[in-house]
């Protein structure tokens, strides 16, 4: 294991070094939060794939393959479908807006700033819980590596992510994510996948050893697949962590085609995880938990050195999602909540960098403390996505495609959808499907009904919105257009 330890330590040290290097480049708000909006296709594709393929996609994806076979790919597959839909249909328009947060987009579209703070609170809760669930995953990996207590593992992994994110902001996260993308590709796709299949005796032996439903593409169940589409595909369309990466694109063409490449990569990663999990089922048919499949096959079947690289790949998956969620959480907390509460009067560029850096540190500490206190990762992630989709999907996509939507319709949609989700989770249970189904329907009904009975959005606001969508910003990116009084 000594060689494996060296691989991991070198990898972690490299992450911190890139954080220090990124600090030298992040000298303005734009550089710190969105990497100066100048990522080219290669960097953009790699970092976008890195953020959406986290610990749940890697460890959880293999676990679903262990439990359901090839149909276990559907969770990660729907993430890839969401990224493809975002890239093809919406990313060019989003990139041209030149904003920093989803709430700023809502202010630009609806005017007046009234939708921003409420949507900001919902988005903050989502990004916080996403960062928490990613941070909890450190415990699994460090337990395999060093057999350390859960809380110590969370503090160690979380502190490294907080350190490089605080130092260089999006530049540091972009550089580390690109390394993490390469490590994941080599570790999971090029090493673990073929080794697992060979160790299990090849596909013919796998088919002979396992029930036929393990090779049924729909074996996981139609209702489960539909729920994945609602939560993950639609969640990819509106999450601050995803949009903040779109804002880093050098051009709308980069956002569209770079995102399409990343989405296609996600589809391949989904199938790889399911195949690895299926192979693990042949090798270890009696594991206590499906989520143990990844760690077990890595620990027992891979040679020294390769094992360290694959564990580094798992660590890379967790860190990329964790850092992306952390900077998104801090950006929303500072720009959408704190700045509005104190009158939306930011200082100069240098002061804004210091302020955003302080918020990343503060939110990072909150994430680590919360991760130590929470036991059930699945429930925390489900709450986050239910609130996101139930409360924000309709007003965001409605604002992009329906000009009759109004600020009052957006507010009603956020409140009604959010409350409905919370009440239904209390009624049916957090892991039930009904909260997101009915919460989304309630949000849509409120948006349509209230928008149709309230005055249309002011023509000046819509004109400014169309100018921004066309890539001709008439206002500063951080100053949403207010509705005339």
XYZ file of C-alpha atoms in Angstrom:
485
model
C 0.000 0.000 0.000
C 2.994 2.337 0.351
C 2.979 3.090 -3.388
C -0.759 3.756 -3.261
C -0.268 6.194 -0.381
C 2.414 8.037 -2.342
C 0.102 8.380 -5.362
C -2.690 9.828 -3.199
C -0.422 12.210 -1.269
C 1.157 13.524 -4.480
C -2.311 14.021 -5.945
C -3.569 15.968 -2.901
C -0.411 18.091 -2.793
C -0.916 18.892 -6.466
C -4.449 20.127 -5.765
C -3.149 22.556 -3.145
C -0.352 23.741 -5.463
C -2.880 24.537 -8.170
C -4.932 26.470 -5.656
C -1.902 28.610 -4.899
C -1.214 29.115 -8.620
C -4.853 30.044 -9.269
C -4.672 32.728 -6.575
C -2.187 34.644 -8.733
C -4.701 34.795 -11.610
C -7.896 35.580 -9.677
C -7.541 39.364 -9.303
C -11.075 40.452 -10.211
C -14.608 39.307 -9.454
C -14.942 37.874 -12.961
C -11.638 35.983 -12.679
C -12.498 34.662 -9.215
C -16.106 33.567 -9.828
C -16.202 32.615 -13.533
C -12.522 32.311 -14.584
C -12.710 35.549 -16.562
C -15.320 34.021 -18.913
C -12.529 32.779 -21.165
C -12.353 28.981 -21.039
C -11.846 27.339 -24.418
C -13.494 24.081 -25.576
C -10.978 21.650 -24.016
C -10.905 23.194 -20.547
C -14.657 23.823 -20.613
C -15.543 20.233 -21.613
C -13.215 18.667 -19.051
C -14.289 20.826 -16.144
C -18.004 20.525 -16.969
C -17.741 16.722 -17.057
C -15.766 16.785 -13.810
C -18.343 18.741 -11.829
C -21.376 16.666 -12.811
C -19.639 13.307 -12.306
C -19.051 13.270 -8.577
C -18.960 10.675 -5.847
C -22.614 9.738 -6.399
C -21.937 9.131 -10.086
C -18.804 7.063 -9.405
C -19.338 5.169 -6.138
C -23.142 5.357 -6.377
C -23.170 4.473 -10.076
C -21.111 1.325 -9.454
C -23.408 0.509 -6.524
C -26.497 0.740 -8.748
C -24.781 -1.522 -11.271
C -24.126 -4.023 -8.470
C -27.781 -3.888 -7.418
C -29.581 -3.712 -10.792
C -27.048 -4.553 -13.496
C -26.770 -2.525 -16.694
C -29.971 -0.590 -15.946
C -28.138 0.888 -12.962
C -26.605 3.275 -15.497
C -29.834 5.279 -15.663
C -29.059 7.679 -12.813
C -25.798 8.909 -14.363
C -27.275 8.560 -17.856
C -30.030 11.065 -17.016
C -27.343 13.463 -15.735
C -25.678 13.226 -19.149
C -29.012 13.760 -20.903
C -29.616 16.882 -18.817
C -26.199 18.270 -19.681
C -26.815 17.580 -23.373
C -30.202 19.329 -23.235
C -28.699 22.318 -21.416
C -25.836 22.581 -23.895
C -27.885 22.220 -27.087
C -30.966 24.288 -26.190
C -30.031 26.802 -23.483
C -26.302 27.219 -22.861
C -25.653 29.757 -25.640
C -28.361 32.072 -24.305
C -27.209 31.593 -20.721
C -23.585 32.400 -21.620
C -24.611 35.595 -23.436
C -26.380 36.950 -20.336
C -23.005 37.675 -18.645
C -24.370 37.246 -15.115
C -22.939 35.422 -12.107
C -25.976 33.637 -10.634
C -29.312 32.122 -11.607
C -31.089 34.706 -9.438
C -29.513 37.535 -11.445
C -30.988 35.938 -14.550
C -34.430 35.952 -12.917
C -34.052 39.632 -12.031
C -33.068 40.481 -15.592
C -35.987 38.550 -17.050
C -38.746 39.584 -14.657
C -37.459 42.949 -13.375
C -37.601 44.587 -9.968
C -35.352 42.238 -8.017
C -38.290 40.672 -6.192
C -37.752 37.139 -7.482
C -34.019 37.169 -6.794
C -33.695 36.861 -3.030
C -36.349 34.131 -2.645
C -34.851 32.076 -5.462
C -31.427 32.798 -3.962
C -32.414 31.218 -0.650
C -33.729 28.085 -2.400
C -30.608 27.849 -4.590
C -28.353 28.383 -1.564
C -30.035 25.494 0.277
C -29.581 23.250 -2.771
C -25.895 24.080 -3.290
C -25.154 23.753 0.436
C -26.659 20.259 0.616
C -24.934 19.257 -2.627
C -21.588 20.310 -1.150
C -22.407 18.463 2.091
C -23.249 15.184 0.368
C -20.062 15.376 -1.712
C -18.000 16.065 1.398
C -19.461 13.089 3.248
C -18.128 10.837 0.484
C -14.558 11.562 1.626
C -15.224 9.311 4.599
C -15.728 6.283 2.332
C -12.522 6.826 0.361
C -10.238 7.746 3.245
C -11.589 4.799 5.233
C -10.355 2.477 2.458
C -7.022 4.317 2.269
C -6.115 5.049 5.864
C -8.783 3.388 8.045
C -9.461 6.736 9.733
C -12.581 7.849 11.649
C -15.425 9.338 9.607
C -15.220 12.834 11.087
C -11.440 13.040 10.585
C -11.831 11.939 6.948
C -14.462 14.629 6.332
C -12.301 17.330 7.904
C -9.213 16.246 5.941
C -10.892 16.040 2.540
C -13.080 19.082 3.124
C -10.166 21.223 4.268
C -8.192 20.524 1.083
C -11.152 21.513 -1.121
C -11.871 24.619 0.959
C -8.190 25.612 0.826
C -7.706 25.540 -2.950
C -11.195 26.943 -3.625
C -10.636 29.858 -1.247
C -7.203 30.650 -2.653
C -7.951 30.876 -6.356
C -11.704 30.648 -6.792
C -12.889 29.382 -10.169
C -9.399 29.464 -11.693
C -8.101 27.030 -9.069
C -11.215 24.895 -9.360
C -10.929 24.833 -13.162
C -7.305 23.703 -13.063
C -7.925 21.052 -10.420
C -11.060 19.852 -12.191
C -9.142 19.384 -15.434
C -6.601 17.211 -13.619
C -9.446 15.366 -11.919
C -11.122 14.758 -15.294
C -7.927 13.176 -16.663
C -7.435 11.080 -13.508
C -11.051 9.859 -13.625
C -10.801 8.966 -17.304
C -7.621 6.945 -16.791
C -8.593 5.430 -13.441
C -12.216 4.464 -14.114
C -12.617 4.099 -17.888
C -9.173 2.902 -18.981
C -8.107 0.845 -15.938
C -10.909 -0.234 -13.601
C -13.486 -1.012 -16.319
C -11.429 -3.522 -18.360
C -9.777 -5.038 -15.283
C -13.164 -5.609 -13.607
C -14.619 -7.272 -16.709
C -11.569 -9.531 -17.122
C -11.562 -10.502 -13.425
C -15.262 -11.422 -13.685
C -14.504 -13.774 -16.608
C -15.725 -11.545 -19.446
C -19.260 -10.678 -20.516
C -20.145 -14.274 -21.390
C -19.331 -15.444 -17.860
C -21.144 -12.473 -16.344
C -24.291 -13.382 -18.293
C -23.971 -16.992 -17.215
C -23.570 -16.117 -13.512
C -26.270 -13.456 -13.135
C -30.070 -13.342 -13.643
C -31.273 -12.111 -17.053
C -32.771 -8.944 -15.524
C -29.217 -7.744 -14.853
C -28.910 -7.222 -18.616
C -32.358 -5.691 -19.150
C -31.941 -1.971 -20.021
C -35.178 -1.165 -18.157
C -34.647 -3.551 -15.258
C -34.458 -0.780 -12.662
C -38.105 0.112 -13.392
C -39.920 2.701 -15.478
C -41.057 4.808 -12.508
C -37.494 5.019 -11.174
C -36.199 6.110 -14.576
C -38.938 8.762 -14.840
C -38.029 10.089 -11.400
C -34.353 10.240 -12.365
C -35.303 12.298 -15.420
C -37.339 14.738 -13.331
C -34.694 15.155 -10.649
C -31.378 14.877 -12.472
C -32.099 15.773 -16.104
C -34.136 18.829 -15.164
C -31.809 19.554 -12.237
C -28.909 19.881 -14.690
C -30.844 22.604 -16.518
C -31.132 25.001 -13.579
C -28.469 24.329 -10.896
C -26.211 27.253 -9.933
C -23.213 24.901 -9.855
C -23.853 23.993 -13.515
C -24.748 27.502 -14.708
C -21.633 28.929 -13.078
C -19.575 26.658 -15.342
C -21.559 27.823 -18.374
C -20.629 31.400 -17.412
C -16.928 30.470 -17.746
C -17.209 29.713 -21.478
C -15.242 31.942 -23.843
C -18.167 32.088 -26.289
C -21.680 30.755 -26.718
C -20.278 28.301 -29.298
C -17.863 26.951 -26.662
C -20.736 26.558 -24.192
C -22.838 24.674 -26.739
C -20.309 22.301 -28.278
C -18.047 21.926 -25.249
C -21.066 21.005 -23.138
C -22.236 18.539 -25.782
C -18.881 16.746 -25.596
C -19.098 16.669 -21.785
C -22.656 15.297 -21.888
C -21.631 12.540 -24.300
C -18.736 11.652 -21.992
C -21.242 11.331 -19.121
C -23.230 8.744 -21.084
C -20.096 6.605 -21.525
C -19.215 7.048 -17.828
C -22.723 5.903 -16.854
C -22.411 2.668 -18.789
C -18.890 2.065 -17.434
C -20.065 2.389 -13.827
C -22.935 -0.039 -14.389
C -20.648 -2.611 -16.042
C -18.101 -2.346 -13.192
C -20.916 -2.859 -10.664
C -22.226 -5.871 -12.590
C -18.734 -7.394 -12.620
C -18.482 -6.779 -8.863
C -21.749 -8.698 -8.369
C -20.141 -11.736 -10.014
C -17.001 -11.424 -7.900
C -18.682 -10.519 -4.576
C -22.333 -11.659 -4.614
C -22.890 -11.146 -0.864
C -21.705 -7.604 -0.080
C -23.467 -5.911 2.824
C -24.233 -2.758 0.823
C -24.196 -2.056 -2.937
C -22.192 1.106 -2.261
C -19.341 -1.088 -0.977
C -18.853 -2.544 -4.460
C -16.494 0.165 -5.734
C -14.165 0.131 -2.729
C -14.165 -3.685 -2.539
C -13.253 -4.336 -6.162
C -10.552 -1.642 -6.054
C -9.083 -2.950 -2.813
C -9.074 -6.646 -3.727
C -8.619 -6.851 -7.490
C -6.247 -4.071 -8.558
C -2.454 -4.226 -8.393
C -0.390 -1.847 -6.274
C -0.016 1.560 -7.890
C -3.042 1.052 -10.117
C -5.122 0.795 -6.950
C -3.781 4.154 -5.783
C -4.584 5.767 -9.141
C -8.151 4.442 -9.175
C -8.710 5.597 -5.587
C -7.331 8.964 -6.671
C -9.928 8.869 -9.461
C -12.695 8.343 -6.907
C -11.258 11.139 -4.796
C -11.132 13.332 -7.923
C -14.812 12.644 -8.604
C -15.786 13.693 -5.096
C -13.533 16.761 -4.989
C -14.681 18.138 -8.343
C -18.352 18.100 -7.361
C -17.585 19.342 -3.851
C -15.532 22.330 -5.028
C -18.062 23.274 -7.706
C -20.938 23.142 -5.238
C -18.922 25.099 -2.664
C -18.123 28.061 -4.928
C -21.731 28.051 -6.159
C -23.009 28.093 -2.559
C -20.665 30.953 -1.622
C -21.521 32.946 -4.762
C -25.249 32.708 -4.070
C -24.822 33.495 -0.366
C -22.749 36.604 -1.092
C -24.226 37.980 -4.323
C -27.885 36.956 -4.042
C -28.504 37.131 -0.298
C -25.902 39.134 1.609
C -25.434 41.923 -0.968
C -29.208 42.348 -1.302
C -29.736 42.454 2.451
C -27.135 45.205 2.839
C -28.464 47.240 -0.066
C -26.622 45.682 -3.018
C -23.666 48.047 -2.746
C -20.501 46.026 -3.476
C -17.091 47.642 -3.251
C -14.361 47.643 -5.897
C -13.135 44.582 -7.748
C -10.409 43.845 -5.207
C -12.858 44.166 -2.302
C -15.314 41.856 -4.084
C -12.615 39.200 -4.499
C -11.849 39.425 -0.800
C -15.541 39.236 0.049
C -16.191 36.194 -2.155
C -13.040 34.513 -0.817
C -14.310 35.068 2.752
C -17.685 33.575 1.846
C -16.079 30.452 0.359
C -14.165 29.963 3.593
C -17.287 30.552 5.695
C -19.486 28.259 3.607
C -16.705 25.654 3.553
C -16.632 25.548 7.333
C -20.433 25.268 7.400
C -20.304 22.388 4.901
C -17.716 20.458 6.941
C -19.662 20.887 10.200
C -22.961 19.893 8.538
C -21.359 16.873 6.852
C -20.126 15.594 10.213
C -23.616 15.981 11.702
C -25.570 14.278 8.875
C -25.652 10.515 8.422
C -28.017 9.882 5.496
C -26.451 11.118 2.258
C -29.283 9.962 0.000
C -31.930 11.813 1.996
C -29.889 15.026 2.047
C -29.329 14.885 -1.717
C -33.000 14.101 -2.353
C -34.114 17.108 -0.298
C -31.719 19.330 -2.260
C -32.907 18.216 -5.693
C -36.601 18.158 -4.729
C -36.396 21.793 -3.610
C -34.411 22.792 -6.680
C -36.693 21.167 -9.237
C -39.979 21.747 -7.408
C -39.250 25.400 -6.622
C -37.085 26.781 -9.440
C -37.440 24.715 -12.615
C -40.663 26.352 -13.819
C -39.797 30.067 -13.300
C -36.310 29.615 -14.789
C -37.284 27.669 -17.915
C -40.526 29.646 -18.173
C -38.536 32.871 -18.232
C -36.365 31.528 -21.054
C -39.187 30.303 -23.301
C -42.430 32.203 -22.399
C -42.498 35.984 -22.635
C -45.893 36.261 -20.868
C -44.431 35.002 -17.568
C -44.426 37.714 -14.886
C -42.529 38.393 -11.685
C -45.628 37.573 -9.648
C -46.008 34.282 -11.493
C -42.352 33.497 -10.797
C -42.695 34.324 -7.097
C -45.875 32.244 -6.803
C -44.185 29.359 -8.583
C -41.156 29.369 -6.248
C -43.258 29.637 -3.076
C -46.040 27.208 -4.026
C -43.649 24.635 -5.495
C -41.230 24.873 -2.572
C -43.937 24.629 0.100
C -45.642 21.761 -1.734
C -42.396 19.802 -1.881
C -41.704 20.304 1.841
C -45.266 19.340 2.867
C -45.293 16.288 0.591
C -41.892 15.106 1.846
C -43.275 15.321 5.396
C -46.383 13.406 4.292
C -45.015 10.716 1.970
C -41.418 10.543 3.174
C -38.250 12.175 1.893
C -37.399 9.385 -0.549
C -40.911 9.124 -2.045
C -41.549 10.115 -5.674
C -44.728 12.096 -4.989
C -43.066 15.268 -3.594
C -41.243 16.108 -6.814
C -44.142 14.975 -9.041
C -46.858 17.024 -7.370
C -44.571 19.853 -6.296
C -43.562 20.433 -9.921
C -47.200 20.357 -11.079
C -48.185 22.830 -8.342
C -45.313 25.131 -9.321
C -46.352 25.043 -12.992
C -50.029 25.706 -12.205
C -49.133 28.671 -9.976
C -46.789 30.139 -12.597
C -49.313 29.930 -15.428
C -52.339 31.098 -13.433
C -50.683 34.041 -11.662
C -48.792 35.182 -14.777
C -52.010 35.278 -16.813
C -53.940 37.346 -14.237
C -51.169 39.861 -13.470
C -49.835 42.654 -15.708
C -47.326 41.591 -18.324
C -43.653 42.330 -17.700
C -42.753 45.915 -18.589
C -41.686 46.312 -22.228
C -38.455 48.090 -21.197
C -37.449 45.112 -19.053
C -38.219 42.668 -21.880
C -36.308 44.826 -24.356
C -33.244 44.844 -22.088
C -33.641 41.084 -21.642
C -33.682 40.509 -25.403
C -30.575 42.657 -25.790
C -28.732 40.535 -23.242
C -29.874 37.296 -24.889
C -28.559 38.621 -28.178
C -25.151 39.249 -26.605
C -25.461 43.048 -26.523
C -25.380 43.894 -22.785
C -26.552 47.386 -22.078
C -25.939 47.166 -18.341
C -23.190 45.826 -16.125
C -23.420 42.066 -15.679
C -23.869 42.375 -11.956
C -26.589 45.018 -12.163
C -29.986 43.535 -13.077
C -32.459 45.831 -14.809
C -35.161 47.106 -12.470
C -38.763 47.542 -13.511
C -39.913 51.182 -13.801
C -41.886 52.432 -10.831
